[in-house]
Amino acid sequence: MEGFMSIDIFIIILATGVRLATPFLLAALGEMFVQRSGVYNLGVEGIMMMGAFAGFFATLQQGSPLLGIIVSLAIGALMGLIMAFVSVTFKAEQGISGIGLYMFGWGLSGLLFRLYVGGVTSIDGLKPIAIPMLSDIPLIGQVLFNHNVLVYTAFLLVPLSGIILYKTSWGLNVRAVGNKPEAADTLGVSVVKIRYQCLIVGGMLAALAGAFLTIGQANMYADNITAGRGFIAIALVYFGRWSPWGILLGSLLFSMADSFQSMVQVLGINFPYELAVILPYMVTIIALAISYGRVWAPAALGKPYERGTRG
Amino acid sequence: MKKKVLSLILAALTILAFSGCAAKPATETTPQKTDAEKIRIALVLPATVDDMAWGQSMVEGLKAVQKNMGEDKVEVAISEKLGNAVDAGAAIRQYATQGYEIIFAHGSQYQSVLNDIAKDFPKTTFAYGTGFATQPNIFAYDPQAQEGGYLLGILAAKMTKSGVVGIVGPVESGDAVKYNYGVQQGVAKGKADVQTRIAYTGSFNDIVGAGNLAKTQMSAGADIITGSSQQAVGAVRAIGETKGNYWLSTDMDQSSIAPDHVLASQVYHWEKVVNKIIDLRKQGTLGGQHLTLTLADGTIEFKYNEKLADKVPAEVKAAVETAKQEIISGKLKVELPKK
């Protein structure tokens, strides 16, 4: 197919990849904080659905995507709080309660949609904002600087999360709580408080990822709109070894592969579509398999903290 | 102990949330107790009753039947979001146990599940589609999606300015394959040098994915786009945000999503199919027939979006109409992919 490797096609693949990476980045960065504090929240997908619905609904009602973002953040915080209540205060088995939260979020978002909207309804979502000057740079401008505000937010959160995690005392506390909660406790760091904070932040970012799908991409809502993206985000936390830059790498790898395979299909290059659609998953799994084991995992991950026992 | 209690609460909440949306959808399940005359019909859907596509078209068909025969003569119960064939199987078995006489499993993925269940309920009529394999008490229904696809293909070829027609497909199977094949042939017939580019998302209900694939199609040059399945609404919406691109819809008229962008539609009218199954059952035929939906018998309709009707030149409309009459008269047979 002539012109396949043309520069235009290349730019489209990269720019699409950046857009596709956004929900993964947001949700995975949130989950990174959660896991760094020693909890894994498998309910990300459910929180995303709630955030997707909340953002969509607020935008539909008030015509303001900005309000949609705020409402989805609030709902995400609430969902994170529920998870914290169950898994930190009541020390429930984290895997099970996470799956419960996922199903709860899925069921509730579908129910609310049916009750208050019902049927396919469009909204006016976020518009791309071309950053002055930067968007005029050849190549990079189109790829990086002509997206909506949530895309910029997601990418800015990468260095920001790095700074918070490695350069602030709160970040130190988070890492301590996730690695040696008993030591942190001895030093007067409240394990419960830190884990609550992380789950709330994680919930907010997951909900934002969901809101990105409705008000930043689809401009509508449908049941199960996340279609598994929340679980991919969790996998990307492992892939990225609990570091923001690793998560950035994983999100981009997955999304670029996805963007690339769509273009391969669209241009009619002779390649079985079944293989094309699993390409992003294959690339990610292979990259995960050839990288190290779980050495980087927070030591107390998945273990509820009981004061007076040894983690 | 605390943990157990809490897990239970959470499980209960989950079940509540689910039963809220799955078991009691927006449908009229008239109370039990049947008189002899009343027909009880159940429908199992992969997506939702209001998906603006495959599922909704069938729901509207059933409602039309109910309206014509009388609410007191037909009872309709619907279960949604059962894309997973195993979960659907549980619902189908339950409907059969409860004495529903005709059970529609609205998807090709339900075929093997139905084969299992139908043996245990020899007096119940089951129907599924898209498909062709039947059993003594299983009907298979089969929209000839390629027929409308062919007409839409001609329209696309004659309307495209870029010379590229894009398809946003779900999974390469059943209805989608037939439809896409019809579109391809129609495009080739409409204008020789127009390309048809087919791509699939690998899912039936990823509306975000369908929207993104539509964007990729447009950025690579397609200006007329089409595609089947319930996720297509995401693609329609993506096209609705652009200028100068058009969507061609199938299963249902999707022009309400993007009134200025949906040029024409292939619409399935399920009412006749449902009526036929009811009649056959009354005559004692519980299944075993392969029922097609075609342009010829009016179960498939080709429809322009009235709002955009003046955008389509008369000679284009004439070409589409000629092909339509040829398909109806049997002079033209739109081919299906050879297995």
XYZ file of C-alpha atoms in Angstrom:
650
model
C 0.000 0.000 0.000
C 1.663 3.163 -1.121
C 2.298 5.941 1.286
C 1.813 3.786 4.331
C 4.939 5.046 5.978
C 4.221 8.597 4.971
C 4.876 11.176 7.627
C 1.196 12.100 7.862
C 0.175 8.572 8.715
C 2.977 8.404 11.235
C 1.748 11.577 12.945
C -1.824 10.285 13.052
C -0.678 7.044 14.678
C 1.329 8.913 17.321
C -1.319 11.543 18.049
C -4.015 8.863 18.353
C -1.738 6.837 20.607
C -1.290 9.809 22.939
C -5.065 10.230 23.134
C -5.658 6.525 23.722
C -3.042 6.432 26.490
C -4.864 9.029 28.578
C -7.416 6.867 30.425
C -4.766 4.248 31.176
C -2.388 6.862 32.501
C -4.958 8.481 34.765
C -6.304 5.245 36.199
C -2.903 3.578 36.510
C -1.274 6.548 38.253
C -4.106 6.516 40.770
C -3.767 2.788 41.288
C -0.027 3.241 41.677
C -0.570 5.379 44.782
C -3.075 2.851 46.105
C -0.694 -0.063 45.647
C 2.268 1.892 46.926
C 0.371 2.230 50.179
C -0.092 -1.541 50.328
C -3.619 -1.972 48.990
C -4.613 -3.227 45.610
C -7.923 -2.030 44.321
C -9.352 -4.251 41.622
C -12.425 -2.056 41.531
C -10.795 0.499 39.207
C -13.053 -0.548 36.339
C -16.181 -0.013 38.439
C -14.969 3.381 39.630
C -14.222 4.334 36.043
C -17.766 3.452 35.026
C -19.186 5.552 37.847
C -16.889 8.430 36.886
C -17.836 8.024 33.246
C -21.516 8.197 34.094
C -21.159 11.049 36.596
C -19.128 13.156 34.183
C -21.527 12.451 31.367
C -24.617 13.144 33.445
C -23.384 16.431 34.916
C -22.353 17.594 31.455
C -25.716 16.591 30.042
C -27.607 18.418 32.783
C -25.576 21.583 33.003
C -23.844 21.719 29.651
C -20.489 22.135 31.312
C -17.802 19.486 30.862
C -15.816 21.231 33.578
C -18.611 20.543 36.022
C -18.621 16.995 34.707
C -14.982 16.665 35.694
C -15.638 18.017 39.180
C -18.626 15.749 39.787
C -16.767 12.702 38.559
C -13.858 13.521 40.882
C -16.281 13.690 43.797
C -17.907 10.375 42.865
C -14.453 8.831 42.459
C -13.469 10.023 45.925
C -16.626 8.454 47.301
C -15.964 5.144 45.561
C -12.387 5.205 46.880
C -13.770 5.873 50.337
C -16.047 2.831 50.094
C -13.069 0.678 49.130
C -11.031 2.130 51.995
C -13.833 1.486 54.434
C -14.097 -2.134 53.348
C -10.456 -3.016 52.850
C -8.691 -0.801 55.405
C -11.123 -0.337 58.271
C -12.757 -3.747 58.005
C -9.675 -5.446 56.545
C -11.699 -7.427 54.036
C -9.847 -9.541 51.504
C -8.753 -6.940 48.970
C -9.136 -8.954 45.790
C -12.702 -9.941 46.573
C -13.790 -6.515 47.747
C -12.226 -4.937 44.667
C -14.168 -7.256 42.385
C -17.259 -6.455 44.440
C -16.658 -2.749 43.933
C -16.225 -3.318 40.206
C -19.555 -5.115 39.940
C -21.211 -2.561 42.172
C -19.946 0.294 39.988
C -20.987 -1.444 36.802
C -24.462 -2.276 38.073
C -25.080 1.104 39.647
C -23.851 3.162 36.692
C -26.028 1.113 34.350
C -29.015 1.491 36.639
C -28.608 5.245 37.070
C -28.244 5.659 33.328
C -31.445 3.703 32.755
C -33.332 5.640 35.413
C -32.199 9.161 34.602
C -31.208 9.110 30.933
C -32.160 5.938 29.098
C -31.166 5.522 25.494
C -28.399 6.940 23.403
C -27.885 10.608 24.228
C -25.124 12.860 22.967
C -23.351 15.610 24.873
C -20.965 18.382 23.946
C -17.758 17.307 25.554
C -14.297 18.755 25.928
C -12.780 20.388 22.886
C -9.146 20.054 21.889
C -7.061 23.022 22.977
C -4.126 23.758 20.722
C -1.338 25.125 22.885
C -0.091 28.385 21.336
C 3.394 28.190 19.841
C 3.954 24.577 20.864
C 1.220 23.218 18.624
C 2.919 24.860 15.642
C 6.082 22.831 16.044
C 6.208 20.450 13.116
C 5.510 16.823 13.998
C 5.556 17.162 17.787
C 2.939 19.919 17.765
C 0.216 17.729 16.299
C 1.254 14.704 18.294
C 1.476 16.312 21.706
C -0.069 19.760 21.812
C -3.469 19.541 20.207
C -5.550 17.587 22.701
C -8.186 18.244 25.325
C -7.403 19.318 28.850
C -7.601 15.810 30.354
C -4.889 14.550 28.018
C -2.552 17.312 29.201
C -3.563 16.635 32.793
C -2.758 12.942 32.469
C 0.697 13.559 31.051
C 1.497 16.330 33.533
C 0.508 13.983 36.341
C 3.438 11.717 35.452
C 6.252 14.011 36.653
C 3.979 15.396 39.346
C 3.314 11.920 40.744
C 7.044 11.251 40.629
C 7.744 14.344 42.681
C 4.976 13.560 45.157
C 6.061 9.963 45.563
C 9.807 10.468 45.819
C 10.357 14.034 46.983
C 7.676 14.798 49.533
C 7.262 13.543 53.068
C 3.755 12.355 52.221
C 5.206 10.261 49.390
C 7.775 8.859 51.791
C 4.984 7.946 54.188
C 3.067 6.250 51.402
C 6.059 4.158 50.438
C 6.801 3.330 54.070
C 3.222 2.260 54.712
C 3.299 0.050 51.643
C 6.621 -1.552 52.456
C 6.846 -1.743 56.228
C 3.587 -0.627 57.758
C 4.622 -1.686 61.276
C 7.758 0.469 61.053
C 5.770 3.412 59.760
C 3.266 2.927 62.540
C 6.017 2.903 65.144
C 7.257 6.203 63.788
C 3.845 7.745 64.201
C 2.649 7.517 60.610
C -0.982 6.487 60.541
C -1.241 3.495 58.237
C -5.004 3.789 58.113
C -4.945 7.469 57.241
C -2.371 7.088 54.470
C -4.227 4.156 52.926
C -7.498 6.061 53.057
C -5.856 9.040 51.366
C -4.333 6.893 48.648
C -7.580 5.053 47.939
C -9.420 8.353 47.665
C -6.806 9.806 45.305
C -6.830 6.557 43.326
C -10.611 6.659 43.128
C -10.580 10.248 41.908
C -8.071 9.491 39.172
C -9.938 6.345 38.094
C -13.172 8.328 37.896
C -11.368 10.994 35.883
C -10.191 8.274 33.506
C -13.812 7.223 33.131
C -14.958 10.795 32.605
C -12.341 11.144 29.888
C -14.069 8.326 28.001
C -17.477 10.000 28.110
C -16.727 13.713 27.960
C -13.324 13.604 26.303
C -13.776 10.825 23.747
C -17.179 9.294 23.050
C -19.338 12.310 23.970
C -22.023 9.846 24.969
C -22.548 7.103 27.492
C -23.368 3.430 27.096
C -23.441 0.560 29.519
C -20.007 -0.956 30.164
C -18.372 1.977 28.436
C -14.953 1.198 29.915
C -14.860 -2.204 28.180
C -12.040 -3.570 30.335
C -9.776 -0.512 30.333
C -9.695 -0.414 34.138
C -8.186 -3.876 34.313
C -5.590 -2.971 31.726
C -4.696 0.038 33.877
C -4.088 -2.282 36.852
C -1.860 -4.482 34.703
C 0.051 -1.384 33.624
C 0.858 -0.590 37.265
C 2.649 -3.929 37.491
C 4.191 -3.359 34.081
C 5.431 0.046 35.177
C 6.810 -1.410 38.409
C 4.888 1.037 40.540
C 6.703 4.033 39.102
C 5.108 6.918 37.186
C 7.628 6.756 34.358
C 7.222 3.019 34.024
C 3.459 3.500 33.841
C 3.924 6.176 31.192
C 6.048 3.770 29.177
C 3.511 0.956 29.514
C 0.521 3.152 28.683
C 2.237 4.532 25.608
C 3.434 1.114 24.462
C -0.071 -0.322 24.734
C -1.808 2.643 23.153
C 0.678 3.134 20.345
C 0.363 -0.553 19.494
C -3.410 -0.127 19.497
C -3.265 2.986 17.351
C -0.835 1.283 14.989
C -2.980 -1.826 14.573
C -6.079 0.284 13.790
C -4.158 2.056 11.069
C -2.818 -1.220 9.693
C -6.394 -2.474 9.416
C -7.738 0.776 7.986
C -5.095 0.923 5.300
C -5.981 -2.595 4.270
C -2.531 -4.002 4.802
C -2.789 -7.733 4.429
C -2.712 -8.786 8.051
C -5.307 -10.888 9.891
C -7.484 -8.577 11.938
C -7.683 -11.056 14.822
C -3.954 -10.723 15.265
C -4.131 -6.968 14.815
C -6.625 -6.411 17.634
C -4.633 -8.478 20.126
C -1.359 -6.791 19.181
C -1.428 -4.245 22.048
C -2.062 -7.022 24.565
C 0.653 -9.205 23.091
C 3.225 -6.450 23.076
C 2.434 -5.583 26.688
C 2.474 -9.177 27.913
C 5.747 -9.913 26.163
C 7.325 -6.774 27.573
C 6.043 -7.730 31.015
C 7.323 -11.286 30.709
C 10.860 -10.321 29.728
C 11.165 -7.718 32.446
C 11.926 -8.652 36.042
C 9.632 -10.394 38.462
C 7.875 -8.730 41.354
C 10.973 -7.391 43.073
C 9.678 -3.858 42.889
C 6.313 -4.582 44.421
C 5.527 -2.863 47.696
C 6.290 -5.482 50.341
C 3.001 -5.137 52.205
C 0.867 -5.147 49.055
C -2.417 -6.887 49.661
C -1.900 -7.367 53.384
C -4.312 -5.616 55.700
C -2.419 -3.988 58.534
C -3.069 -5.341 62.008
C -1.371 -3.479 64.745
C 0.746 -5.739 66.938
C 1.210 -8.489 64.408
C 4.124 -8.838 62.038
C 3.246 -8.048 58.462
C -15.931 -12.404 61.451
C -16.167 -8.777 60.559
C -14.648 -9.568 57.200
C -17.250 -12.184 56.447
C -20.105 -9.892 57.353
C -18.678 -7.194 55.214
C -18.078 -9.415 52.236
C -21.672 -10.511 52.566
C -22.913 -6.946 52.645
C -20.867 -6.104 49.616
C -22.098 -9.166 47.790
C -25.653 -8.245 48.694
C -25.146 -4.711 47.458
C -23.757 -6.026 44.215
C -26.656 -8.356 43.691
C -28.995 -5.484 44.461
C -27.302 -3.250 41.974
C -27.490 -5.956 39.355
C -31.024 -7.023 39.977
C -31.908 -3.387 39.724
C -30.749 -3.174 36.177
C -30.761 -6.698 34.830
C -33.832 -8.349 36.188
C -36.124 -5.391 36.019
C -35.390 -3.560 32.805
C -37.581 -0.929 31.263
C -40.072 -3.401 30.002
C -43.643 -4.228 30.679
C -43.767 -7.623 32.261
C -47.453 -8.036 32.760
C -48.320 -10.214 35.704
C -48.255 -13.987 35.370
C -51.497 -15.985 35.211
C -52.214 -16.698 31.613
C -55.444 -17.411 29.913
C -55.281 -19.902 27.096
C -55.209 -17.224 24.407
C -52.250 -15.324 25.695
C -48.851 -15.813 24.113
C -45.868 -15.390 26.384
C -42.714 -14.255 24.637
C -39.292 -13.775 26.200
C -36.328 -11.968 24.686
C -32.696 -12.264 25.709
C -30.428 -9.443 24.515
C -26.639 -9.176 24.371
C -26.723 -5.412 25.000
C -29.575 -3.127 26.006
C -33.157 -2.460 24.925
C -32.193 1.059 23.914
C -28.900 0.489 22.096
C -30.121 2.225 18.905
C -29.083 -0.862 16.974
C -29.454 -4.630 16.944
C -31.227 -5.021 20.301
C -33.572 -2.067 20.059
C -34.733 -3.010 16.559
C -35.945 -6.369 17.901
C -37.576 -4.770 20.951
C -39.500 -2.427 18.675
C -40.591 -5.378 16.566
C -41.942 -7.175 19.614
C -43.708 -4.053 20.821
C -45.364 -3.626 17.440
C -46.599 -7.216 17.593
C -47.878 -6.627 21.085
C -49.667 -3.476 20.021
C -51.330 -5.094 17.019
C -52.438 -8.254 18.749
C -53.406 -6.475 21.933
C -51.569 -6.047 25.220
C -53.774 -8.694 26.794
C -52.919 -11.208 24.084
C -49.146 -10.977 24.168
C -46.853 -10.829 27.129
C -43.261 -9.773 26.569
C -40.415 -10.197 29.057
C -36.907 -8.992 28.319
C -33.501 -9.657 29.876
C -30.651 -7.417 28.819
C -26.864 -7.302 28.969
C -26.422 -11.024 28.535
C -23.632 -10.905 25.983
C -22.023 -13.812 27.783
C -23.713 -16.908 26.352
C -23.435 -18.862 29.606
C -25.287 -16.205 31.607
C -27.800 -15.960 28.807
C -28.285 -19.717 29.024
C -29.352 -19.427 32.648
C -31.918 -16.782 31.740
C -33.203 -18.763 28.755
C -33.617 -21.893 30.860
C -35.473 -19.900 33.489
C -37.870 -18.434 30.947
C -38.510 -21.907 29.561
C -39.169 -23.262 33.051
C -41.594 -20.433 33.730
C -43.611 -21.504 30.724
C -42.742 -18.835 28.170
C -43.785 -20.262 24.825
C -41.471 -18.428 22.459
C -37.987 -17.434 23.541
C -35.852 -15.206 21.361
C -32.113 -15.356 21.976
C -31.089 -12.364 19.921
C -27.550 -13.116 18.854
C -25.557 -15.645 16.860
C -23.506 -16.474 19.962
C -26.509 -18.204 21.569
C -26.768 -21.008 19.043
C -24.954 -23.734 20.970
C -26.539 -22.765 24.291
C -29.978 -23.041 22.685
C -29.164 -26.449 21.229
C -28.525 -27.704 24.751
C -31.563 -26.133 26.346
C -34.079 -26.834 23.585
C -33.773 -30.590 24.099
C -35.065 -30.240 27.653
C -38.096 -28.178 26.625
C -39.499 -29.848 23.512
C -42.778 -27.925 23.709
C -41.141 -24.516 23.807
C -40.213 -22.586 20.691
C -36.763 -21.050 20.593
C -35.406 -18.633 18.028
C -32.011 -17.059 17.502
C -30.124 -15.144 14.892
C -28.136 -14.341 12.890
C -27.931 -18.002 12.020
C -29.222 -20.774 9.793
C -28.841 -24.062 11.702
C -32.170 -25.171 13.200
C -33.599 -27.895 15.447
C -37.178 -29.207 15.609
C -38.034 -26.488 18.115
C -35.457 -23.856 17.142
C -36.004 -21.240 14.458
C -33.006 -19.455 12.995
C -33.526 -15.986 11.652
C -31.192 -14.410 9.222
C -31.318 -10.804 7.995
C -29.868 -10.626 4.507
C -27.706 -7.745 5.660
C -25.779 -7.807 2.409
C -28.832 -6.586 0.482
C -29.142 -3.261 2.259
C -25.365 -3.178 2.511
C -25.150 -3.366 -1.261
C -27.515 -0.412 -1.693
C -25.651 1.611 0.915
C -22.418 0.687 -0.862
C -23.679 2.107 -4.152
C -24.757 5.257 -2.368
C -21.371 5.517 -0.615
C -19.396 5.068 -3.832
C -21.381 7.755 -5.584
C -21.303 10.205 -2.683
C -17.683 9.965 -1.570
C -15.416 12.833 -2.499
C -12.226 11.306 -1.173
C -12.766 7.998 -2.935
C -12.528 6.057 0.315
C -15.396 4.324 2.116
C -14.591 3.131 5.625
C -16.157 0.338 7.653
C -15.979 0.242 11.451
C -16.744 -3.392 12.130
C -17.243 -5.206 15.436
C -15.986 -8.798 15.167
C -15.524 -10.560 11.872
C -18.530 -12.867 12.124
C -22.219 -13.367 11.393
C -24.167 -10.304 10.425
C -21.124 -8.042 10.201
C -19.393 -10.186 7.581
C -22.497 -10.319 5.403
C -23.136 -6.630 5.736
C -19.553 -5.647 4.984
C -19.431 -7.977 2.003
C -22.576 -6.381 0.630
C -21.182 -2.878 1.112
C -17.962 -3.849 -0.659
C -19.844 -5.176 -3.675
C -22.099 -2.132 -3.757
C -19.132 0.220 -3.657
C -17.408 -1.662 -6.474
C -20.598 -1.485 -8.502
C -21.180 2.194 -7.720
C -17.800 3.444 -8.842
C -14.879 1.303 -9.864
C -12.038 3.292 -8.363
C -13.503 3.813 -4.888
C -11.804 1.865 -2.099
C -13.588 0.109 0.755
C -11.484 -0.134 3.884
C -12.653 -2.595 6.516
C -11.383 -2.514 10.094
C -12.683 -4.216 13.216
C -12.574 -3.216 16.876
C -12.715 -6.815 18.100
C -15.736 -6.047 20.283
C -19.489 -5.583 19.899
C -19.954 -3.005 22.611
C -16.868 -0.830 22.881
C -18.391 2.486 21.834
C -15.207 4.375 22.703
C -13.191 1.965 20.581
C -15.639 2.295 17.700
C -15.424 6.088 17.954
C -11.644 5.961 17.866
C -11.618 3.598 14.921
C -13.986 5.925 13.064
C -11.600 8.810 13.771
C -8.707 6.762 12.403
C -10.761 5.909 9.315
C -11.496 9.595 8.730
C -7.940 10.730 9.340
C -6.749 8.172 6.801
C -9.110 9.567 4.205
C -12.531 7.927 4.460
C -15.426 10.395 4.221
C -18.313 7.915 4.149
C -18.344 5.436 6.978
C -20.592 2.607 8.056
C -20.618 -0.384 10.368
C -22.897 -2.750 12.227
C -23.525 -3.763 15.874
C -24.504 -1.842 18.983
C -21.120 -0.159 19.387
C -21.656 1.646 16.073
C -23.374 4.511 17.894
C -19.925 5.551 19.143
C -18.737 5.821 15.559
C -21.864 7.757 14.528
C -21.187 10.237 17.317
C -17.550 10.656 16.242
C -18.636 11.416 12.691
C -21.302 13.790 13.977
C -18.551 16.031 15.285
C -16.930 16.470 11.906
C -17.844 18.322 8.760
C -18.301 16.777 5.351
C -18.292 13.157 6.489
C -21.315 10.892 6.403
C -22.471 7.763 8.158
C -24.649 5.012 6.725
C -26.499 3.084 9.391
C -27.667 -0.487 9.601
C -29.996 -2.457 11.902
C -31.873 0.751 12.712
C -32.232 4.305 11.548
C -29.545 6.012 13.636
C -30.092 9.500 12.278
C -31.328 10.797 15.634
C -27.745 10.577 16.963
C -26.299 12.709 14.176
C -29.160 14.180 12.117
C -26.814 16.018 9.761
C -24.497 13.105 9.155
C -26.558 9.965 8.665
C -27.374 9.787 4.975
C -29.386 6.598 4.802
C -30.165 3.427 6.705
C -30.863 -0.231 6.330
C -33.683 -0.909 8.793
C -34.756 -4.347 10.030
C -38.448 -4.855 10.640
C -38.693 -7.740 13.050
C -42.459 -7.548 13.436
C -43.146 -9.796 10.457
C -40.611 -12.356 11.619
C -42.147 -12.477 15.083
C -45.643 -12.772 13.611
C -44.518 -15.583 11.354
C -43.066 -17.516 14.274
C -46.287 -17.013 16.257
C -48.375 -18.232 13.315
C -46.164 -21.226 12.649
C -46.357 -22.186 16.279
C -50.130 -21.936 16.225
C -50.139 -24.313 13.272
C -48.027 -26.728 15.238
C -44.608 -25.924 13.801
C -42.368 -25.307 16.787
C -39.181 -24.665 14.886
C -36.970 -26.129 12.229
C -37.182 -23.244 9.794
C -34.593 -20.799 8.580
C -36.358 -17.437 8.303
C -34.728 -14.743 6.237
C -35.259 -11.017 6.338
C -35.079 -9.535 2.861
C -35.824 -6.424 0.877
C -38.333 -8.468 -1.131
C -40.595 -9.334 1.799
C -40.328 -5.900 3.356
C -38.518 -7.039 6.503
C -35.543 -5.003 5.342
C -36.164 -1.396 4.434
C -33.812 1.013 2.730
C -34.444 4.488 4.028
C -32.992 7.939 3.379
C -32.607 10.468 6.148
C -35.265 12.955 5.115
C -33.291 15.855 6.470
C -30.430 15.103 4.080
C -32.474 13.729 1.204
C -31.721 16.757 -0.968
C -27.981 16.137 -0.609
C -28.316 12.974 -2.652
C -28.528 13.738 -6.403
C -31.466 12.276 -8.292
C -29.305 10.077 -10.509
C -27.688 8.530 -7.437
C -31.092 7.809 -5.980
C -32.133 6.318 -9.309
C -29.109 4.007 -9.352
C -29.880 2.831 -5.830
C -33.543 2.332 -6.700
C -32.690 0.299 -9.796
C -30.445 -1.986 -7.768
C -33.150 -2.283 -5.127
C -35.747 -3.371 -7.685
C -33.283 -5.842 -9.182
C -32.652 -7.384 -5.778
C -36.379 -7.546 -5.045
C -37.192 -9.147 -8.403
C -34.381 -11.630 -7.929
C -32.535 -10.425 -11.014
C -29.604 -9.374 -8.875
C -28.279 -11.633 -6.163
C -25.856 -10.021 -3.751
C -23.179 -12.574 -3.085
C -22.111 -13.895 0.263
C -18.563 -14.704 1.214
C -17.699 -18.281 0.356
C -16.874 -20.298 3.430
